[in-house]
Amino acid sequence: MEKRIKEILALEPGEDTIKAEGWVRTKRDSKNVSFIEINDGSCLKGLQAVLDRSSFSDELISKLTTGCSVSVTGKIVKSEGGNQDVELRAENVEIIGECPADYPLQKKRHTVEFLREKAYLRPRTNLFGAVTRVRNTMAYAVHSFFQENGFVYVNTPLISASDCEGAGAQFQVTTLDLENVPKTPDGKVDYSKDFFGKLANLTVSGQLEGETYALAMKNIYTFGPTFRAENSNTTRHLAEFWMIEPEMAFCTLEGDMDCAEKFLKYIFKAVLDKNSEDMEFFNKFVLPGVIESLEHVITSPFEHMTYTEAIKHLEKNNDKFEFPVSWGVEIQTEHERYLTEEIAKRPVIVTDYPKDIKAFYMKMNEDGKTVRAMDVLAPRLGEIIGGSEREYRYDVLLDRMKELGLDPAAYWWYLDLRKYGSVPHAGFGLGFERAVRYVTGIENIRDVIPYPRYVKSCEY
Ligand code: 4AD
Ligand code: MG
């Protein structure tokens, strides 16, 4: 394989002929020489190639425009300019694909809104190149963390017949003719005629199926796309996002919280270790202080408090909130931020939420009012992880499902899992884009995934 620009930039000047392939970011002409900066996505910095104009035709020089793809061979020499140690003295320049003047990415800085419309080109910008590399490091770190700790990677289905979070935020999957929907005698949609012979949806979480594998393999994790038809037009919500969901058998909430904390620290540290150039870019142009805030998260033990304690802290400050709190209400982003930024000054794990604001599968506490849930809250962001210990007692789970109006028959296998060798188990879900957004300091979640899907937007 040819050398990537990152490797070329690390070379010493020498007599070897080196080939660089990439896209021209900028060109500067002077009387005798032209400079082009070539980028191939391997790092933020480009390679400067210097062309002696007497060796190249004016036609070639004029076709070397921002955005064109080139293959340049030459020797590595010490650079005379101050911006780089070495540069490529070009001996042969081949333009592979020309790029006309209507190329949307010009030298000036573009807004993220503009770039979102040009999503097929945005990875060629400094910002999106850096995001893409950081996302890659984090994905790799997710796998290394779990693999190093003996977890088995499991692929749970994307098309599902159950609703894990019970929030009714699912996208339906159907091949029925929507202009002519088959009906049963009593006027309902006849799903027996649909592709799967029953109602099917895109999954909101791989957890329920993940639990079945944890109760065989002990520790598993999933890492895949999930889908939510929430009508949330915010900087934190996507309709299609990636989630990491570990599940551990013979494990209670304590082990779950411990795993979540170690996991977050591990993936944040991986980025600081491997992407220092990209992180310096974010620190300078996106969010000053982002590096320091990650270092702070990595070195601080997370604070723990119950929901009831959290509400006590928040109630004292109700005058500061748009939505004042009281026991029983959902904790919203403004409250989550207050807890982490003002009260704890570090990440906080809130546990034991009221059962009425959490999903059906969470383990009931003795008080009958709260469940063994946990949310990991991060400064600047709010909820980054949601998890719980699962209800592993058959009768308690059945009662809870009936209480919530869920059809036990539809979850027969999930219930039966509690009949055959049930055991305490726990897990959590990390929204991958929330994590990438946190690490990069990028404001909008739509800018940390290649092709964002959200309400009224499904471009590309
Ligand atoms: O809190 P949630 O809904 O929990 C679950 O889905 C559980 N089944 C996880 C588990 O215990 N295995 O979602 C988990 C995380 C959230 O904390 C958040 O980071 C992210 O997924 N998330 C979203 N990210 C982007 N866009 C959305 N619409 C999201 N909804 C949740
Ligand atoms: Mg949640």
Short mmCIF file of C-alpha atoms and ligand atoms in Angstrom, two decimals, residues 358 375 383 386, ligand 2:
data_model
loop_
_atom_site.label_atom_id
_atom_site.label_comp_id
_atom_site.label_asym_id
_atom_site.label_seq_id
_atom_site.Cartn_x
_atom_site.Cartn_y
_atom_site.Cartn_z
CA LYS A 358 -38.64 4.40 33.76
CA ASP A 375 -28.33 7.50 34.42
CA GLU A 383 -27.55 12.13 30.17
CA GLY A 386 -28.94 5.05 30.69
MG MG B 2 -32.54 7.29 29.15
#
